[in-house]
Amino acid sequence: MSTILYEKQDQIAIITMNRPEKRNAINVAMIGDICEALTKAAADPEVDLVIIAGAGEKSFTAGFDLKEAVEVDTDDPQQTREGALSESRLFQQILYFPKPTIAQVQGYCIGAGNWIAMACDMIVASDDATFGQPEILLGFSPEFPIEMWKMPYNKMNEWLFTGKYYTVQEMEQMGVVNQVVPFADLSQATLALAEQVLKVERGTMRYMKHTISQCFDLRGMRNTMNFAPEVFIQALLYRQKTLAEEFNANVKSVGLTGALKK
């Protein structure tokens, strides 16, 4: 598990995304490592709660690793589909994890980082945290529209239609973030919340998690999460085609250098 760190503190498992030099950007290897760590924590009878964190001070995660993403052959619909479904499985594994989960967020929480954080049951964030989905401005549709369940309706529309960044204070006001603390206190505050949660009897906690998941499913969550990647794939393929056409037109009108600058 080279892209993550996994540690246990009594009843708590801490999964830390560990690519601080890349602002914890999520690549294929990290997706597999987080899934493996979650499976391990779910099967461990001594673990009753999981914290998901990011290494370093600058980012929880800056989203998907764009350098790796551009190497994907988007002309191959099946390869594109398999990649999107793999990513969706990670988010759903967090969302439907049988034990309570807390996201410990600092710095940038961008793109897929929002989905990891919002898929957790609670979020504790540092006062310098910034949230956003800038990919929307580039023509991407939500691959995992958890915002529909975690944000007020009008603010969710603003989030999806503008692609702008939000401060942690704005996210707290929306009820998405549970607690905001200075970065120096982030780990301690997250552990304190975890300890409070662990006062609930284990069997009761597991039953509540199951009940909450079932209630969300009655509102269509699982069907939405399974359907969204298919829409994302179609939007991605369309975007690649239209951008290629736009680039070729710019080459003819302003030359290669001008097209690259645009």
Short mmCIF file of C-alpha atoms in Angstrom, two decimals:
data_model
loop_
_atom_site.label_atom_id
_atom_site.label_comp_id
_atom_site.label_asym_id
_atom_site.label_seq_id
_atom_site.Cartn_x
_atom_site.Cartn_y
_atom_site.Cartn_z
CA MET A 1 0.00 0.00 0.00
CA SER A 2 2.62 2.52 -1.05
CA THR A 3 0.15 5.33 -1.86
CA ILE A 4 -1.48 5.26 1.58
CA LEU A 5 -0.65 4.80 5.24
CA TYR A 6 -2.72 2.50 7.43
CA GLU A 7 -2.59 2.58 11.21
CA LYS A 8 -4.73 1.52 14.14
CA GLN A 9 -5.29 3.44 17.34
CA ASP A 10 -7.32 1.15 19.57
CA GLN A 11 -10.76 0.91 17.87
CA ILE A 12 -9.90 3.45 15.17
CA ALA A 13 -8.31 2.74 11.77
CA ILE A 14 -6.71 5.74 10.05
CA ILE A 15 -6.29 5.62 6.26
CA THR A 16 -4.02 8.43 5.05
CA MET A 17 -3.63 9.29 1.38
CA ASN A 18 0.15 9.54 1.14
CA ARG A 19 1.28 11.46 -1.95
CA PRO A 20 1.96 14.86 -0.37
CA GLU A 21 4.42 15.79 -3.12
CA LYS A 22 1.47 15.49 -5.54
CA ARG A 23 -1.02 17.06 -3.14
CA ASN A 24 -2.33 13.53 -2.57
CA ALA A 25 -3.63 13.31 -6.13
CA ILE A 26 -5.59 10.11 -6.64
CA ASN A 27 -4.18 7.66 -9.18
CA VAL A 28 -5.17 4.11 -10.09
CA ALA A 29 -2.82 2.63 -7.52
CA MET A 30 -4.28 4.77 -4.74
CA ILE A 31 -7.83 3.75 -5.64
CA GLY A 32 -6.85 0.10 -5.23
CA ASP A 33 -4.95 0.76 -2.02
CA ILE A 34 -7.81 2.66 -0.36
CA CYS A 35 -10.28 -0.07 -1.36
CA GLU A 36 -7.96 -2.70 0.09
CA ALA A 37 -7.53 -0.73 3.32
CA LEU A 38 -11.29 -0.30 3.69
CA THR A 39 -11.84 -4.02 3.17
CA LYS A 40 -9.21 -4.71 5.84
CA ALA A 41 -10.83 -2.31 8.30
CA ALA A 42 -14.31 -3.69 7.64
CA ALA A 43 -13.14 -7.23 8.37
CA ASP A 44 -11.17 -6.31 11.51
CA PRO A 45 -13.35 -7.00 14.59
CA GLU A 46 -11.24 -4.59 16.64
CA VAL A 47 -11.96 -1.63 14.32
CA ASP A 48 -15.18 0.26 14.99
CA LEU A 49 -14.50 3.53 13.15
CA VAL A 50 -12.40 4.73 10.21
CA ILE A 51 -10.79 8.12 9.65
CA ILE A 52 -9.74 9.08 6.11
CA ALA A 53 -7.04 11.75 5.97
CA GLY A 54 -4.47 13.29 3.64
CA ALA A 55 -0.74 13.59 4.32
CA GLY A 56 0.95 16.98 4.58
CA GLU A 57 -0.44 20.45 5.16
CA LYS A 58 -1.45 21.58 1.66
CA SER A 59 -4.18 19.15 0.62
CA PHE A 60 -6.62 16.51 1.70
CA THR A 61 -6.47 15.63 -1.98
CA ALA A 62 -6.36 17.70 -5.14
CA GLY A 63 -8.55 15.14 -6.92
CA PHE A 64 -7.58 12.76 -9.68
CA ASP A 65 -4.01 12.70 -10.95
CA LEU A 66 -4.37 14.66 -14.19
CA LYS A 67 -0.97 13.54 -15.49
CA GLU A 68 -2.13 9.94 -15.34
CA ALA A 69 -5.61 10.81 -16.60
CA VAL A 70 -4.40 12.34 -19.88
CA GLU A 71 -2.70 9.05 -20.73
CA VAL A 72 -6.03 7.21 -20.74
CA ASP A 73 -7.28 6.36 -24.21
CA THR A 74 -10.63 8.11 -24.23
CA ASP A 75 -11.24 6.86 -27.76
CA ASP A 76 -11.79 3.44 -26.20
CA PRO A 77 -15.27 3.61 -24.59
CA GLN A 78 -14.82 0.33 -22.72
CA GLN A 79 -11.54 1.42 -21.13
CA THR A 80 -13.11 4.73 -20.17
CA ARG A 81 -16.12 2.94 -18.70
CA GLU A 82 -14.02 0.51 -16.66
CA GLY A 83 -12.03 3.40 -15.20
CA ALA A 84 -15.14 5.37 -14.24
CA LEU A 85 -16.80 2.33 -12.66
CA SER A 86 -13.64 1.56 -10.68
CA GLU A 87 -13.66 5.08 -9.28
CA SER A 88 -17.36 4.87 -8.47
CA ARG A 89 -16.81 1.59 -6.59
CA LEU A 90 -14.30 3.35 -4.33
CA PHE A 91 -16.74 6.12 -3.45
CA GLN A 92 -19.56 3.64 -2.88
CA GLN A 93 -17.34 1.50 -0.66
CA ILE A 94 -16.85 4.54 1.58
CA LEU A 95 -20.51 5.55 1.40
CA TYR A 96 -21.77 2.08 2.34
CA PHE A 97 -18.97 1.23 4.77
CA PRO A 98 -20.53 -0.75 7.65
CA LYS A 99 -18.80 1.31 10.36
CA PRO A 100 -18.77 5.08 11.01
CA THR A 101 -16.36 7.14 8.92
CA ILE A 102 -14.89 10.61 9.43
CA ALA A 103 -13.03 12.66 6.82
CA GLN A 104 -10.16 14.74 8.22
CA VAL A 105 -9.74 17.56 5.69
CA GLN A 106 -7.09 20.25 5.33
CA GLY A 107 -6.04 22.55 2.50
CA TYR A 108 -7.42 21.70 -0.92
CA CYS A 109 -10.32 19.29 -1.18
CA ILE A 110 -10.87 19.30 -4.93
CA GLY A 111 -12.72 17.16 -7.47
CA ALA A 112 -12.86 13.56 -6.30
CA GLY A 113 -11.67 14.72 -2.90
CA ASN A 114 -15.14 16.16 -2.32
CA TRP A 115 -16.69 12.78 -3.07
CA ILE A 116 -14.39 10.98 -0.65
CA ALA A 117 -15.09 13.53 2.07
CA MET A 118 -18.85 13.71 1.48
CA ALA A 119 -19.14 9.93 1.26
CA CYS A 120 -17.92 9.83 4.86
CA ASP A 121 -20.46 10.15 7.65
CA MET A 122 -18.86 13.30 9.09
CA ILE A 123 -16.22 15.88 8.14
CA VAL A 124 -13.79 17.70 10.41
CA ALA A 125 -11.82 20.37 8.54
CA SER A 126 -9.08 22.88 9.18
CA ASP A 127 -9.88 26.56 8.88
CA ASP A 128 -7.76 26.81 5.71
CA ALA A 129 -9.69 24.13 3.82
CA THR A 130 -11.06 24.93 0.36
CA PHE A 131 -13.65 22.86 -1.52
CA GLY A 132 -14.55 22.90 -5.20
CA GLN A 133 -15.38 21.07 -8.43
CA PRO A 134 -13.49 23.12 -11.07
CA GLU A 135 -13.77 20.24 -13.57
CA ILE A 136 -17.36 21.32 -14.18
CA LEU A 137 -16.02 24.38 -16.03
CA LEU A 138 -14.13 22.01 -18.33
CA GLY A 139 -17.27 20.15 -19.34
CA PHE A 140 -17.27 17.21 -16.92
CA SER A 141 -20.52 15.98 -15.39
CA PRO A 142 -20.54 14.66 -11.79
CA GLU A 143 -19.29 11.09 -11.69
CA PHE A 144 -20.57 10.58 -8.16
CA PRO A 145 -23.31 13.14 -7.40
CA ILE A 146 -23.22 12.76 -3.61
CA GLU A 147 -23.81 16.53 -3.38
CA MET A 148 -27.51 15.89 -4.05
CA TRP A 149 -27.75 14.19 -0.66
CA LYS A 150 -25.23 16.25 1.31
CA MET A 151 -26.01 19.86 0.29
CA PRO A 152 -29.13 22.07 0.40
CA TYR A 153 -30.93 21.98 -2.94
CA ASN A 154 -30.23 25.55 -4.10
CA LYS A 155 -26.62 25.45 -2.94
CA MET A 156 -26.18 22.11 -4.71
CA ASN A 157 -27.40 23.73 -7.92
CA GLU A 158 -25.00 26.63 -7.40
CA TRP A 159 -22.16 24.15 -6.80
CA LEU A 160 -22.90 22.17 -9.96
CA PHE A 161 -23.70 25.13 -12.24
CA THR A 162 -20.80 27.43 -11.31
CA GLY A 163 -17.80 25.20 -10.55
CA LYS A 164 -16.54 27.82 -8.10
CA TYR A 165 -14.51 27.28 -4.93
CA TYR A 166 -16.05 27.40 -1.45
CA THR A 167 -14.41 28.23 1.86
CA VAL A 168 -14.68 25.80 4.74
CA GLN A 169 -16.84 28.35 6.55
CA GLU A 170 -19.35 28.27 3.68
CA MET A 171 -19.35 24.48 3.73
CA GLU A 172 -19.97 24.51 7.48
CA GLN A 173 -22.88 26.93 7.05
CA MET A 174 -24.39 24.51 4.50
CA GLY A 175 -24.11 21.70 7.05
CA VAL A 176 -21.64 19.72 4.93
CA VAL A 177 -18.72 20.19 7.34
CA ASN A 178 -19.39 19.27 10.96
CA GLN A 179 -16.52 21.05 12.66
CA VAL A 180 -13.85 23.64 11.75
CA VAL A 181 -10.64 23.94 13.76
CA PRO A 182 -7.13 25.36 13.29
CA PHE A 183 -4.84 23.03 11.32
CA ALA A 184 -2.69 22.46 14.41
CA ASP A 185 -5.73 21.01 16.20
CA LEU A 186 -7.16 19.02 13.27
CA SER A 187 -5.93 15.56 14.17
CA GLN A 188 -6.79 15.96 17.84
CA ALA A 189 -10.29 17.29 17.06
CA THR A 190 -10.98 14.42 14.65
CA LEU A 191 -9.90 11.86 17.23
CA ALA A 192 -12.04 13.57 19.87
CA LEU A 193 -15.11 13.29 17.63
CA ALA A 194 -14.24 9.65 16.95
CA GLU A 195 -14.02 8.93 20.67
CA GLN A 196 -17.43 10.52 21.19
CA VAL A 197 -18.93 8.35 18.44
CA LEU A 198 -17.36 5.24 19.95
CA LYS A 199 -19.34 5.74 23.15
CA VAL A 200 -22.30 4.30 21.25
CA GLU A 201 -22.60 0.54 21.68
CA ARG A 202 -21.06 -1.37 18.75
CA GLY A 203 -24.13 -3.31 17.71
CA THR A 204 -26.32 -0.23 17.88
CA MET A 205 -23.84 1.69 15.74
CA ARG A 206 -23.73 -0.99 13.05
CA TYR A 207 -27.51 -1.18 12.95
CA MET A 208 -27.79 2.62 12.62
CA LYS A 209 -25.31 2.61 9.73
CA HIS A 210 -27.36 -0.08 7.97
CA THR A 211 -30.62 1.78 8.60
CA ILE A 212 -29.25 5.08 7.29
CA SER A 213 -27.97 3.37 4.13
CA GLN A 214 -31.32 1.69 3.56
CA CYS A 215 -33.18 4.99 4.01
CA PHE A 216 -30.95 6.71 1.44
CA ASP A 217 -31.45 3.80 -0.95
CA LEU A 218 -35.21 4.18 -0.64
CA ARG A 219 -34.65 7.71 -1.96
CA GLY A 220 -32.75 6.32 -4.92
CA MET A 221 -29.16 6.84 -3.88
CA ARG A 222 -27.70 3.55 -5.07
CA ASN A 223 -29.45 3.71 -8.43
CA THR A 224 -28.23 7.28 -8.89
CA MET A 225 -24.64 6.37 -8.02
CA ASN A 226 -24.72 3.43 -10.43
CA PHE A 227 -26.24 5.53 -13.22
CA ALA A 228 -24.04 8.64 -12.87
CA PRO A 229 -20.81 7.05 -14.21
CA GLU A 230 -22.59 6.15 -17.45
CA VAL A 231 -23.62 9.80 -17.92
CA PHE A 232 -20.09 10.90 -17.04
CA ILE A 233 -18.63 8.57 -19.68
CA GLN A 234 -20.91 9.91 -22.41
CA ALA A 235 -20.10 13.50 -21.41
CA LEU A 236 -16.37 12.72 -21.41
CA LEU A 237 -16.45 11.17 -24.87
CA TYR A 238 -18.51 14.10 -26.19
CA ARG A 239 -16.15 16.59 -24.57
CA GLN A 240 -13.10 14.96 -26.13
CA LYS A 241 -14.70 15.12 -29.57
CA THR A 242 -15.80 18.75 -29.29
CA LEU A 243 -12.48 19.92 -27.84
CA ALA A 244 -10.60 18.18 -30.64
CA GLU A 245 -12.81 19.90 -33.22
CA GLU A 246 -12.32 23.27 -31.50
CA PHE A 247 -8.54 22.78 -31.36
CA ASN A 248 -8.34 21.88 -35.05
CA ALA A 249 -10.41 24.95 -35.95
CA ASN A 250 -8.10 27.16 -33.87
CA VAL A 251 -5.04 25.73 -35.62
CA LYS A 252 -6.52 26.75 -38.97
CA SER A 253 -7.46 30.24 -37.79
CA VAL A 254 -4.57 31.27 -35.50
CA GLY A 255 -1.91 28.62 -36.09
CA LEU A 256 -0.55 25.91 -33.84
CA THR A 257 1.10 28.28 -31.35
CA GLY A 258 -2.09 30.30 -31.03
CA ALA A 259 -4.22 27.19 -30.63
CA LEU A 260 -1.95 25.84 -27.88
CA LYS A 261 -2.08 29.19 -26.08
CA LYS A 262 -5.88 29.16 -26.20
#
